[in-house]
Coordinates of C-alpha atoms and ligand atoms in Angstrom, one line a residue:
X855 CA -38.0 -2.5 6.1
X856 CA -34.3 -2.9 6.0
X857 CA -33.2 -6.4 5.0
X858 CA -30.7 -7.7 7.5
X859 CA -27.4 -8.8 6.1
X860 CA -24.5 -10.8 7.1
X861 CA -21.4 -9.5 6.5
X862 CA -17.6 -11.5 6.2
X863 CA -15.1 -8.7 6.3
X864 CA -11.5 -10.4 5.2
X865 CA -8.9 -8.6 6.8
X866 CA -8.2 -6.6 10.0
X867 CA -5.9 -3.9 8.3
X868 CA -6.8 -0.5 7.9
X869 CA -9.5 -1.2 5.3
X870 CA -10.6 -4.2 7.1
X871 CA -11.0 -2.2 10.4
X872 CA -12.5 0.8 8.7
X873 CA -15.5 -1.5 7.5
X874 CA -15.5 -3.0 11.0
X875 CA -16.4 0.5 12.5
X876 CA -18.8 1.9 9.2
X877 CA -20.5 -1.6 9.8
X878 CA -20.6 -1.2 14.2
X879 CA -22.3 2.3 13.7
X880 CA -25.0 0.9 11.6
X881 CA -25.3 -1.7 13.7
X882 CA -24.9 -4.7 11.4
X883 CA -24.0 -8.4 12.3
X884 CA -20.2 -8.7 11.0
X885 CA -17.2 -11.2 11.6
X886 CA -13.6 -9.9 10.2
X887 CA -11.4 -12.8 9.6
X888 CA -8.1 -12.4 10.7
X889 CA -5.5 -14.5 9.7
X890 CA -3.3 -13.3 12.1
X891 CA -2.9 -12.7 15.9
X892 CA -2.8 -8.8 15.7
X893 CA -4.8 -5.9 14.1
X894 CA -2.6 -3.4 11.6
X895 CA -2.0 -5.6 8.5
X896 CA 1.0 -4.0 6.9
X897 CA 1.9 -1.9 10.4
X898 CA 1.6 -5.1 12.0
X899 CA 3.6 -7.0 9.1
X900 CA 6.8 -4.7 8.8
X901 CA 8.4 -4.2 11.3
X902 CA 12.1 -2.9 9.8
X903 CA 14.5 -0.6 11.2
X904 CA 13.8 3.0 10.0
X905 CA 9.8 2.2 9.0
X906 CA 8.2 5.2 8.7
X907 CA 4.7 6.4 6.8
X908 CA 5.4 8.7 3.9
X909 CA 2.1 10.4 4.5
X910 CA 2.6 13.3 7.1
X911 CA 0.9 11.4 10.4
X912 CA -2.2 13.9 10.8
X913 CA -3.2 13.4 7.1
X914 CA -2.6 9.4 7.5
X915 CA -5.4 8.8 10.0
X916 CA -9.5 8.3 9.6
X917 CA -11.4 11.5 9.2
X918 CA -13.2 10.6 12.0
X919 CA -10.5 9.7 14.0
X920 CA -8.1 12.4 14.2
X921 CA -5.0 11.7 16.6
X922 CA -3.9 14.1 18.9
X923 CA -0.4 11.9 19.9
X924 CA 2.0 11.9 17.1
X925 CA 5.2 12.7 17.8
X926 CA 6.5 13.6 14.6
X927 CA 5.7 15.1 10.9
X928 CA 6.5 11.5 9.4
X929 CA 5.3 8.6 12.1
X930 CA 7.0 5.9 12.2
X931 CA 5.8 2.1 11.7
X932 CA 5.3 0.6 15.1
X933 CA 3.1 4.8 16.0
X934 CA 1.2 3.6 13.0
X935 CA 0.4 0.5 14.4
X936 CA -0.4 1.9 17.9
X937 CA -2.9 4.5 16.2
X938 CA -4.5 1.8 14.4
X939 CA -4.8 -0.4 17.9
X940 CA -5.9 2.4 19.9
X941 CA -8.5 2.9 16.8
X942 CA -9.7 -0.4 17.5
X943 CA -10.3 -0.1 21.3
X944 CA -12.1 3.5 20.8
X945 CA -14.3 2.1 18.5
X946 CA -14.4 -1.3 20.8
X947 CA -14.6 -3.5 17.1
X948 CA -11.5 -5.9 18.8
X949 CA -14.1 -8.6 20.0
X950 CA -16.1 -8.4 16.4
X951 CA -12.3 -9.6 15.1
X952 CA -11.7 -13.6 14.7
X953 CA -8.2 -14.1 14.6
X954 CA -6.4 -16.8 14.0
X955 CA -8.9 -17.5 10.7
X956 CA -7.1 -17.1 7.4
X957 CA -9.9 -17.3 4.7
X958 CA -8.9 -20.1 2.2
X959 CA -12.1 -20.0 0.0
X960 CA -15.0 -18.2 -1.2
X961 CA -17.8 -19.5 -3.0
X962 CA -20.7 -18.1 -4.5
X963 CA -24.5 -19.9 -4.2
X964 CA -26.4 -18.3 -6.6
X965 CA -29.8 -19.8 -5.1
X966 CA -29.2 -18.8 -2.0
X967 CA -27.0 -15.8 -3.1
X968 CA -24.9 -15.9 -0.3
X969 CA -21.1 -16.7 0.2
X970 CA -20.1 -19.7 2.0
X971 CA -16.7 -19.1 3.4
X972 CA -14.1 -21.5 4.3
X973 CA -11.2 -21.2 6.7
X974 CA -8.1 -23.0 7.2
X975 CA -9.2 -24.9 9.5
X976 CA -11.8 -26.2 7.4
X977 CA -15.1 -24.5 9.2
X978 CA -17.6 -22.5 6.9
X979 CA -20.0 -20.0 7.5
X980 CA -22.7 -18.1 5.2
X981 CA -22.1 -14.8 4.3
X982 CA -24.6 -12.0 2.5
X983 CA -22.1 -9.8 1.3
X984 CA -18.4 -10.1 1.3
X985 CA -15.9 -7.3 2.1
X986 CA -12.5 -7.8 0.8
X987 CA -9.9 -5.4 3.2
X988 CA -7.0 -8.5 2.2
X989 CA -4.5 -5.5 1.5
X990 CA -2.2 -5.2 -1.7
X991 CA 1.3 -5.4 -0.8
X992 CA 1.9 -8.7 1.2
X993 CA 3.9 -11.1 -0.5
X994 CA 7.0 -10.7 -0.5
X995 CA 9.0 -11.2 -3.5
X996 CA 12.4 -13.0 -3.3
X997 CA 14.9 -12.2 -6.1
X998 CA 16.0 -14.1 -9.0
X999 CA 19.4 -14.9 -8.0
X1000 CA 21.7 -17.3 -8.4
X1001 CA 22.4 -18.8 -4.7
X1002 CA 20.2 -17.1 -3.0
X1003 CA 19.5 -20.0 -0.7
X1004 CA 23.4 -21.1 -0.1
X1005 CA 23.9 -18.0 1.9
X1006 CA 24.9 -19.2 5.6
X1007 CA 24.7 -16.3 7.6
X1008 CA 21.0 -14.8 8.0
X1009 CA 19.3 -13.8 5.4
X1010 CA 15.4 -12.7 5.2
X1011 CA 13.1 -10.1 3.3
X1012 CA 12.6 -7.0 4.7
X1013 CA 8.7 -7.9 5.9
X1014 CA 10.2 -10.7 7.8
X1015 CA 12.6 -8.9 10.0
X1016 CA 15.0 -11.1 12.0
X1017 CA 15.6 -9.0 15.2
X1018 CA 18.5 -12.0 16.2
X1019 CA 20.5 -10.9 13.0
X1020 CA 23.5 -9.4 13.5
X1021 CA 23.5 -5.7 12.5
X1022 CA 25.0 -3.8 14.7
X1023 CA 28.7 -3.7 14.3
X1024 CA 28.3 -6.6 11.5
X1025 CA 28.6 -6.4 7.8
X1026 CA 25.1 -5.7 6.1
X1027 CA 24.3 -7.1 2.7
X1028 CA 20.8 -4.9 1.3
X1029 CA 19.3 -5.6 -2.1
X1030 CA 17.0 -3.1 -3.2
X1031 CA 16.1 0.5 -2.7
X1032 CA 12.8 1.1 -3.2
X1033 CA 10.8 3.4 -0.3
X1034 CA 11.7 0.2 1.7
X1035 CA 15.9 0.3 1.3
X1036 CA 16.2 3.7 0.8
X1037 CA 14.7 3.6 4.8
X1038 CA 16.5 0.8 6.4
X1039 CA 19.6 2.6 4.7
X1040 CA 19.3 5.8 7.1
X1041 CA 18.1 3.3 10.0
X1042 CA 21.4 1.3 9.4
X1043 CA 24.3 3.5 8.5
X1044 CA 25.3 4.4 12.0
X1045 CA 25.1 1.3 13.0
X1046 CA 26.9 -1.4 10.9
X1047 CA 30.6 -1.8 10.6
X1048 CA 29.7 -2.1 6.8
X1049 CA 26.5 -1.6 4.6
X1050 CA 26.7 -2.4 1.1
X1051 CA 23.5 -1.3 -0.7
X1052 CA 22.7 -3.1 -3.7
X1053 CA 21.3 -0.7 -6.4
X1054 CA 19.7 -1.6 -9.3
X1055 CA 18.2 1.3 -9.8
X1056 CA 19.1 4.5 -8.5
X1057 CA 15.8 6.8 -6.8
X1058 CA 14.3 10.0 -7.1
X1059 CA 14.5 11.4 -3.5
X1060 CA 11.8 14.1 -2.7
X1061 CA 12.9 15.8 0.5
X1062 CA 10.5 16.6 3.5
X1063 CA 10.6 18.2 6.6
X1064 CA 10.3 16.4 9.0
X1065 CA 9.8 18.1 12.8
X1066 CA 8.7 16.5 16.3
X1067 CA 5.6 17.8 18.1
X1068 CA 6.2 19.7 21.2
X1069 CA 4.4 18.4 24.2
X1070 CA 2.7 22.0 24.1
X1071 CA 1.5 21.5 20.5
X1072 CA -0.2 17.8 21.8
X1073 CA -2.0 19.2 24.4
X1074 CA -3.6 22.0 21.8
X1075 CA -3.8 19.5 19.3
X1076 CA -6.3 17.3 22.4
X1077 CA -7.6 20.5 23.2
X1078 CA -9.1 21.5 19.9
X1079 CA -9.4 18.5 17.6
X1080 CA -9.8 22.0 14.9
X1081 CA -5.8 22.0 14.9
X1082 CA -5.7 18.8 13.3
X1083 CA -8.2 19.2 10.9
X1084 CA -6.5 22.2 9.4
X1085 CA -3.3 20.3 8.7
X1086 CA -4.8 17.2 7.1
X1087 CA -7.8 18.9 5.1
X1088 CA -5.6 22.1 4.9
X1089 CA -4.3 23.1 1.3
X1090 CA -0.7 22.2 2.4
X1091 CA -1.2 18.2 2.2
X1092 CA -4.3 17.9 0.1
X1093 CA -2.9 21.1 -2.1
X1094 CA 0.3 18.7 -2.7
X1095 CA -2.2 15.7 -3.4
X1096 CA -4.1 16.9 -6.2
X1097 CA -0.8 18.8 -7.3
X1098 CA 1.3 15.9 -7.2
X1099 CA -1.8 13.2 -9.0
X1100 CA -2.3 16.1 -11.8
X1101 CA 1.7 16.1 -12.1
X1102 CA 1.8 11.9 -12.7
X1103 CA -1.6 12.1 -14.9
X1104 CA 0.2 15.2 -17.1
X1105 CA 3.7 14.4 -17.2
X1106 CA 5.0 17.2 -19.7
X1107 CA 3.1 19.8 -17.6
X1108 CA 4.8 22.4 -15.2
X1109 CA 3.9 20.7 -12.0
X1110 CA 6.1 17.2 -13.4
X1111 CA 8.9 19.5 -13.9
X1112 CA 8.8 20.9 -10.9
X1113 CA 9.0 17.4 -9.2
X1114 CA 11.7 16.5 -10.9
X1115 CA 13.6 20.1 -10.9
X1116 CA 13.3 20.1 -7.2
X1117 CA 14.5 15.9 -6.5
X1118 CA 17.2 16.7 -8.7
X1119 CA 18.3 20.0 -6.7
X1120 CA 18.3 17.8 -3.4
X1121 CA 20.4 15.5 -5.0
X1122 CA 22.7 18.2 -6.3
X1123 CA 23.0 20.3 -2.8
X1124 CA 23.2 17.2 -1.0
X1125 CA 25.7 14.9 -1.9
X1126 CA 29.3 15.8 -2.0
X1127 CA 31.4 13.2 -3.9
X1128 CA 31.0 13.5 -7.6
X1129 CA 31.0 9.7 -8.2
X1130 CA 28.0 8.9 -5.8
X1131 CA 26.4 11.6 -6.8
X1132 CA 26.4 10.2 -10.9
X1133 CA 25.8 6.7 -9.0
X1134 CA 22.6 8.1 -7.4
X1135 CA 21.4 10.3 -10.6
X1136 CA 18.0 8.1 -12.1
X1137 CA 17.9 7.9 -15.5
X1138 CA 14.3 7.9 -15.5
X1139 CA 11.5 10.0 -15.2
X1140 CA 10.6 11.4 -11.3
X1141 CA 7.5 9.4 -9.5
X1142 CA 8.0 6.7 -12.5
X1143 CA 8.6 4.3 -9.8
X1144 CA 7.2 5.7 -6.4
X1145 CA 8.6 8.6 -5.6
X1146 CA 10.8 8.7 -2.5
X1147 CA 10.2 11.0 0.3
X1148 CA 12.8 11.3 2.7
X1149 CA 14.8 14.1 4.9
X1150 CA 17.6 11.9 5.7
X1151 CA 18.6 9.4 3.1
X1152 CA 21.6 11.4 1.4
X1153 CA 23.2 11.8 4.7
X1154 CA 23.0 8.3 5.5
X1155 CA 24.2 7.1 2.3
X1156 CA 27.1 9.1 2.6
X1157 CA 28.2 7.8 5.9
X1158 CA 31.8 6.3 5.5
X1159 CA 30.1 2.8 6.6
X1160 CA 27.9 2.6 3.2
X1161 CA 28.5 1.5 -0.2
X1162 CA 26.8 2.2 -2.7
X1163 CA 27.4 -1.1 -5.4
X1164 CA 25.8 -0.9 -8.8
X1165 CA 27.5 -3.8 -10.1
X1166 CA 25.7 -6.5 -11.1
X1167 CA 25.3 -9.6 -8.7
X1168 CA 26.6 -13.0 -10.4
X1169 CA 25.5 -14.7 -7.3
X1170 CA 25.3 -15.4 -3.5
X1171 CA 27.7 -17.6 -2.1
X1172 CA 28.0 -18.8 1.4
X1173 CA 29.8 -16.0 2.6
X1174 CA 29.0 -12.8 0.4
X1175 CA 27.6 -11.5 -2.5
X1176 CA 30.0 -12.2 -6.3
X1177 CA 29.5 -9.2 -8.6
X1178 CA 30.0 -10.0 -12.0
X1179 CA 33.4 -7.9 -12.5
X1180 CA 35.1 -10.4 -9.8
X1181 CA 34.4 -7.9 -7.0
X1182 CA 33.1 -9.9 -3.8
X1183 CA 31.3 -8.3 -0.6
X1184 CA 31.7 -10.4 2.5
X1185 CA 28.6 -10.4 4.6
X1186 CA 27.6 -11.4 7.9
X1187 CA 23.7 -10.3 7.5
X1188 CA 22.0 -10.1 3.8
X1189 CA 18.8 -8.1 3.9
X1190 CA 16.2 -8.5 0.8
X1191 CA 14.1 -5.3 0.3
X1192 CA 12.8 -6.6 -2.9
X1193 CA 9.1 -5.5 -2.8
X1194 CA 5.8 -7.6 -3.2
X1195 CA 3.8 -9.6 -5.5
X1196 CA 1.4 -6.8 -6.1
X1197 CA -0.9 -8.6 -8.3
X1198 CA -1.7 -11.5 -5.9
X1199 CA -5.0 -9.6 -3.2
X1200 CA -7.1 -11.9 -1.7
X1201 CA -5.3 -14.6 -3.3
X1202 CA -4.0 -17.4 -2.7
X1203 CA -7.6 -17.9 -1.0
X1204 CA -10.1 -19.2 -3.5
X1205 CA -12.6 -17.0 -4.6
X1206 CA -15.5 -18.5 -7.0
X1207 CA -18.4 -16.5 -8.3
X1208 CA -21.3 -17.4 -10.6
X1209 CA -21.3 -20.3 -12.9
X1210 CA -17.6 -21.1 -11.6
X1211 CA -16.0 -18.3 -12.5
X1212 CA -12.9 -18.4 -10.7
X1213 CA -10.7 -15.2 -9.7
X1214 CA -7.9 -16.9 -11.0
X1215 CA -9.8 -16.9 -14.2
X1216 CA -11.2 -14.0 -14.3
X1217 CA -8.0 -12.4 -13.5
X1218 CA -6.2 -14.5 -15.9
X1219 CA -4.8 -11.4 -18.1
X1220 CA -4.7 -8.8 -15.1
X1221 CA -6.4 -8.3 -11.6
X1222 CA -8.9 -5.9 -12.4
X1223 CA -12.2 -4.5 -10.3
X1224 CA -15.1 -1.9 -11.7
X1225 CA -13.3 1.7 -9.8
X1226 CA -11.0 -1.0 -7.8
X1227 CA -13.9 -1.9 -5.6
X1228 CA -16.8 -4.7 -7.5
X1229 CA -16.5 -7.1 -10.3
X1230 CA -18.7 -8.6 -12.6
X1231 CA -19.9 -12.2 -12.0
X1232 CA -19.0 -11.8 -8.5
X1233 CA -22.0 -10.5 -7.1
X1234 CA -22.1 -9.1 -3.1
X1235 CA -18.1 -8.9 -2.9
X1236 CA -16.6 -5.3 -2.6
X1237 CA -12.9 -5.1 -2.4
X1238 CA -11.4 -2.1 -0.7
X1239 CA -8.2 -0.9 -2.0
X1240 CA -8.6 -3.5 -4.8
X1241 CA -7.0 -3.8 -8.0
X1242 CA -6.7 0.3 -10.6
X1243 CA -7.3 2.2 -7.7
X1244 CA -5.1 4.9 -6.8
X1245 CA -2.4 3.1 -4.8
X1246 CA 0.5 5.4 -5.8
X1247 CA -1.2 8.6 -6.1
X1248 CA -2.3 9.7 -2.5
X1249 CA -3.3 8.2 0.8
X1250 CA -4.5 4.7 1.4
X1251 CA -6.9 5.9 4.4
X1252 CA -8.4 8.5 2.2
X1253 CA -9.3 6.0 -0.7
X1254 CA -10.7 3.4 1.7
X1255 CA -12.8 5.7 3.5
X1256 CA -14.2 7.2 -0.2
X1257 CA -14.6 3.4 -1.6
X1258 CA -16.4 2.4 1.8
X1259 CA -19.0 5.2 1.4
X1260 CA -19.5 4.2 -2.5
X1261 CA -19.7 0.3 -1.5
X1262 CA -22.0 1.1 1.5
X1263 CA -24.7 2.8 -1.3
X1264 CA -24.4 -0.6 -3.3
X1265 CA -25.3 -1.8 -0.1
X1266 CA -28.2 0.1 1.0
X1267 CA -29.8 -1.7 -2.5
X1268 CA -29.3 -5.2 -0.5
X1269 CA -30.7 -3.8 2.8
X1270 CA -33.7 -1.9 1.3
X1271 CA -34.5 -4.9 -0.7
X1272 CA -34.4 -3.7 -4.4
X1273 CA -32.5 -7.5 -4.6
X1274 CA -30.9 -9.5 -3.4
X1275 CA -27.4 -9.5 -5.4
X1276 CA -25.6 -6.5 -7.2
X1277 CA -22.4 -6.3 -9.2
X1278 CA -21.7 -4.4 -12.1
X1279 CA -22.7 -5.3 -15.7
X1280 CA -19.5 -7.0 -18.2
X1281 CA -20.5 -4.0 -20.8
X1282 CA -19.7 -1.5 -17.9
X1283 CA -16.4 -3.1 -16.6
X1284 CA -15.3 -3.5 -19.8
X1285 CA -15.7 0.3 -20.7
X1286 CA -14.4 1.6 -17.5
X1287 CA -11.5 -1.4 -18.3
X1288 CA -11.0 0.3 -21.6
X1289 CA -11.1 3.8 -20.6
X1290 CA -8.7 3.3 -17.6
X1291 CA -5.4 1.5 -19.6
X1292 CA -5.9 4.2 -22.5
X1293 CA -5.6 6.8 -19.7
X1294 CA -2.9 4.9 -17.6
X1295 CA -0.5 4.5 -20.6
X1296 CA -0.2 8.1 -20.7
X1297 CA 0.8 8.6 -16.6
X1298 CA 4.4 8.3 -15.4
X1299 CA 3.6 5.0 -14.1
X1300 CA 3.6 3.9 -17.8
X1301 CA 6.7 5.9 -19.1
X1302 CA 9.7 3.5 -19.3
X1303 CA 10.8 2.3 -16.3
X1304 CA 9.5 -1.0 -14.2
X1305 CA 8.1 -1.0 -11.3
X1306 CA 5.4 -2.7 -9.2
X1307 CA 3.0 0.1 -10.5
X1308 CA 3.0 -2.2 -13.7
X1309 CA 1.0 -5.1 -14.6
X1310 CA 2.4 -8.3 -16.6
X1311 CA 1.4 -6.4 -20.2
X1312 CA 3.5 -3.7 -19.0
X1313 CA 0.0 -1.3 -18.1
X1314 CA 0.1 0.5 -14.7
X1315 CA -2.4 -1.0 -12.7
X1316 CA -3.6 2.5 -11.4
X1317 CA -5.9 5.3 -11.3
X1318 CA -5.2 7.3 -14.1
X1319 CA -7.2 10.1 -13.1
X1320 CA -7.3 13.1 -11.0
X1321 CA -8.0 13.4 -7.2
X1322 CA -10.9 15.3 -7.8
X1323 CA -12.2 12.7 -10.2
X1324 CA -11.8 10.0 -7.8
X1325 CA -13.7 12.1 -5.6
X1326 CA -16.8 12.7 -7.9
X1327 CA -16.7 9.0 -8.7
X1328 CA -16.8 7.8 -5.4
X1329 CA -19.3 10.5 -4.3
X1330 CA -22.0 7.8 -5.9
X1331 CA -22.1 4.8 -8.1
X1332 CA -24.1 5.1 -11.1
X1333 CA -26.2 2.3 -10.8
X1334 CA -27.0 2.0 -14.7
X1335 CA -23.6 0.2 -14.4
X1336 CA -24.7 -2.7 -12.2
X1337 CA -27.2 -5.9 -12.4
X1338 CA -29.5 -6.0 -9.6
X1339 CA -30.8 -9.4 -9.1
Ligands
LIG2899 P1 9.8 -1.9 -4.4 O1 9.4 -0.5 -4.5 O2 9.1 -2.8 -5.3 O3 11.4 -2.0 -4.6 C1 12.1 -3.2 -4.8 C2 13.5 -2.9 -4.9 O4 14.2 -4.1 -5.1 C3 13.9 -2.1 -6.2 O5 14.9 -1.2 -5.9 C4 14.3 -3.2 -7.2 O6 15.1 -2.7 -8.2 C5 15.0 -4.1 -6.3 N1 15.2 -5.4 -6.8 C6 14.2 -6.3 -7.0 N2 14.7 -7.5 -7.5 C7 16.1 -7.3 -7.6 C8 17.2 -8.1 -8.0 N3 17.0 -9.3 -8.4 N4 18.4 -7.6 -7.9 C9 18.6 -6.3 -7.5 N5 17.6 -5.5 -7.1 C10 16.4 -6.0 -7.1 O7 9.6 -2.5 -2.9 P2 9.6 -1.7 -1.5 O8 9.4 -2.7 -0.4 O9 10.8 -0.8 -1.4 O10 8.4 -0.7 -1.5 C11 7.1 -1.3 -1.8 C12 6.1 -0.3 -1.4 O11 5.8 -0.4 0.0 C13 6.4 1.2 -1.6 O12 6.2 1.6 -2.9 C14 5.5 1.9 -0.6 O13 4.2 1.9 -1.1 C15 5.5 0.9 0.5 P3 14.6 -2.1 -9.6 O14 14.0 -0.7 -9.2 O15 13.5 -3.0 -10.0 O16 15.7 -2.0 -10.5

């Protein structure tokens, strides 16, 4: 007879909701902790002008959830966030959500083995198994600069959007152009008096097509659900998947230099003046950093309200930004779109496993998981979208779903009562561990430049694989490579 478990999921995000409704259908008793007042984790999170998903809509949805509403090839943020809500109500997982409940610690009883779970507010509750949805890219990261905080007019990072800053008509200070400036530069240009774009680091810019749904094409796509299916499991996005993660994982092959042939053309064709256009040409390998996809970013930037600076700042002064040739840039708004912590997860919550092991700890040289998902001494907690998993190669939604149906056979081990603990065995995580950062030295994510795809040895903390190998792995764990207990 099945054992019955209680589940903590951590996290209502995409992951966090897609265990919510794999855990509903099999009937399960489950709380996700919320720390928020809203579903949609990043969605709910970033909330900057020109947000958009740089997944084509009908391929960034749940298999079994395919949305007949979008209005456009690329959605943008606040559709995302109303596919995820409407997600929620179909699926009617809202009232299984405690919000308000940030998860501050985590710690493992080996007698009992279960987790007792602590929140901010200082109640606990006793958990079987612990899924970790807690999402990679959600603290932000301020720069190093000198008077940063002397600036008086306002100033915030871009996943704390100040809708009372002045931007329209106003002179617009941006630092950084990852996917995140590169978006609020097109959002902006038409609408500052001035927008001075910081640029460390100039992008490879991938251009798409992007093209709104008729209202015809909506009421086929609710018609026959078929449509959709043959755009997201069709060969023209999952074709450019496994082309683009076999072009990252063999960087001297055809299919990099066709990447980089074709981002180089756009930038060619596209921009006019010869000195932006030597300003904007990266000195580094395409999809090195993440690759850029965008239809309308060289326009923008070459609106006459933008300038492009590649100066280096001195520092922030009360008024502006001081390069350090002299040049100063007065500002009325200074925008920071300066990325994440990337190696933080779950953290700063307190996670401790068997015989004390801490996260911290265990995590000490880099954040690691067995496939991104379990980790040794930690028995019962399954991360999804945890740390080496394919972040930067293809869609978040598609690697959840494949992790969730891996963790979910761990699971079954639990429920059928083969034990009553199961992580996976030190020798095993150390030879995936090994085999992985040999692999991912050879990607693009390891071939010179920096980038959040790194960890602090300088390894890419990635899936150095192909899709189809993520596939096959996730298909079904081997369990050889765990301890049942
Ligand atoms: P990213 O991709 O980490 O980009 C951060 C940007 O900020 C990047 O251009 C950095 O330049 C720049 N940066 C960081 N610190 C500084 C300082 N001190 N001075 C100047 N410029 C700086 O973050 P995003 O938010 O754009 O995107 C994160 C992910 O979210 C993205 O990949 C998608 O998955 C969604 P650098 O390149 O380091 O020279």
């Amino acid at each position: 007879m099945d054992r019955k478990l209680r589940f903590a999921v951590i996290g209502a995000g995409m992951a966090g909701i897609l265990a919510a409704i794999k855990l509903k259908a099999r009937g399960e008793t489950f709380t996700v902790f919320e720390k928020t007042d809203r579903i949609g984790g990043t969605w709910r999170e970033n909330r900057y002008p020109g947000l958009t998903c740089d997944v084509p809509s009908h391929a960034y949805t749940y298999t079994f959830a395919p949305y007949a509403e979008w209005r456009a090839n690329y959605a943008t943020g606040a559709e995302v966030q109303g596919y995820f809500e409407h997600v929620v109500e179909t699926y009617g997982v809202h009232d299984d959500i405690r919000f308000h409940s940030e998860v501050t610690g985590l710690v493992w009883d080996e007698a009992q083995a279960h987790w007792t779970l602590t929140l901010a507010s200082g109640e606990a509750h006793v958990f079987d198994v612990v899924i970790c949805a807690s999402g990679v890219l959600h603290h932000p990261r301020l720069p190093d600069i000198a008077g940063l905080d002397s600036f008086a007019g306002a100033k915030f990072h871009t996943a704390r959007w100040d809708d009372s800053a002045p931007i329209d008509g106003a002179r617009v200070g941006l630092v950084g152009c990852g996917s995140t400036g590169v978006q609020i530069v097109t959002a902006l240009a038409s609408r500052v008096k001035k927008l001075v774009h910081f640029q460390r680091s100039p992008q490879w810019i991938m251009p798409v097509q992007q093209f709104a749904f008729s209202d015809e094409q909506r009421d086929a796509f609710r018609a026959d659900t078929g449509l959709i299916d043959a755009i997201r499991f069709g060969d023209e996005y999952l074709g450019n998947v496994k082309r683009f993660t076999d072009a990252i994982t063999h960087i001297d092959g055809p299919l990099m230099k066709a990447v980089e042939d074709i981002c180089l053309q756009n930038l060619e064709n596209s921009v006019r003046d010869p000195v932006l256009k030597e300003k904007l040409r990266p000195d580094y390998r395409a999809a090195c950093k993440r690759l850029i996809y965008s239809w309308s970013f060289y326009d923008a930037v070459q609106n006459p309200s933008v300038e492009v600076e590649t100066g280096r700042i001195e520092r922030i002064e009360p008024t502006g930004v001081r390069m350090t040739d002299g040049t100063f840039h007065e500002l009325d708004t200074l925008v920071l779109a300066t990325g994440f912590h990337a190696d933080r997860f779950i953290r700063p919550a307190g996670v401790t496993g068997q015989n004390g092991l801490t996260l911290d700890a265990f995590w000490a040289r880099r954040p690691t998981a067995h496939y991104a998902m379990t980790l040794p001494g930690f028995p019962n907690f399954f991360m999804l979208n945890g740390p080496t998993g394919p972040v930067g190669n293809f869609s978040l939604i598609d690697i959840a779903e494949r992790q969730w149906d891996y963790i979910d056979q761990l699971i079954d081990v639990l429920r059928q009562g083969e034990g009553r603990a199961v992580m996976p065995t030190t020798t095993a995580h150390a030879d995936y561990e090994e085999r992985r950062i040999a692999a991912a030295k050879t990607t693009i994510f390891g071939s010179g430049c920096s980038s959040w795809y790194l960890d602090a040895e300088g390894v890419p903390a990635s899936w150095p694989w192909s899709y189809d190998t993520f596939v096959e792995t996730m298909s079904k764990p081997k369990l050889e490579e765990f301890a049942i207990a």
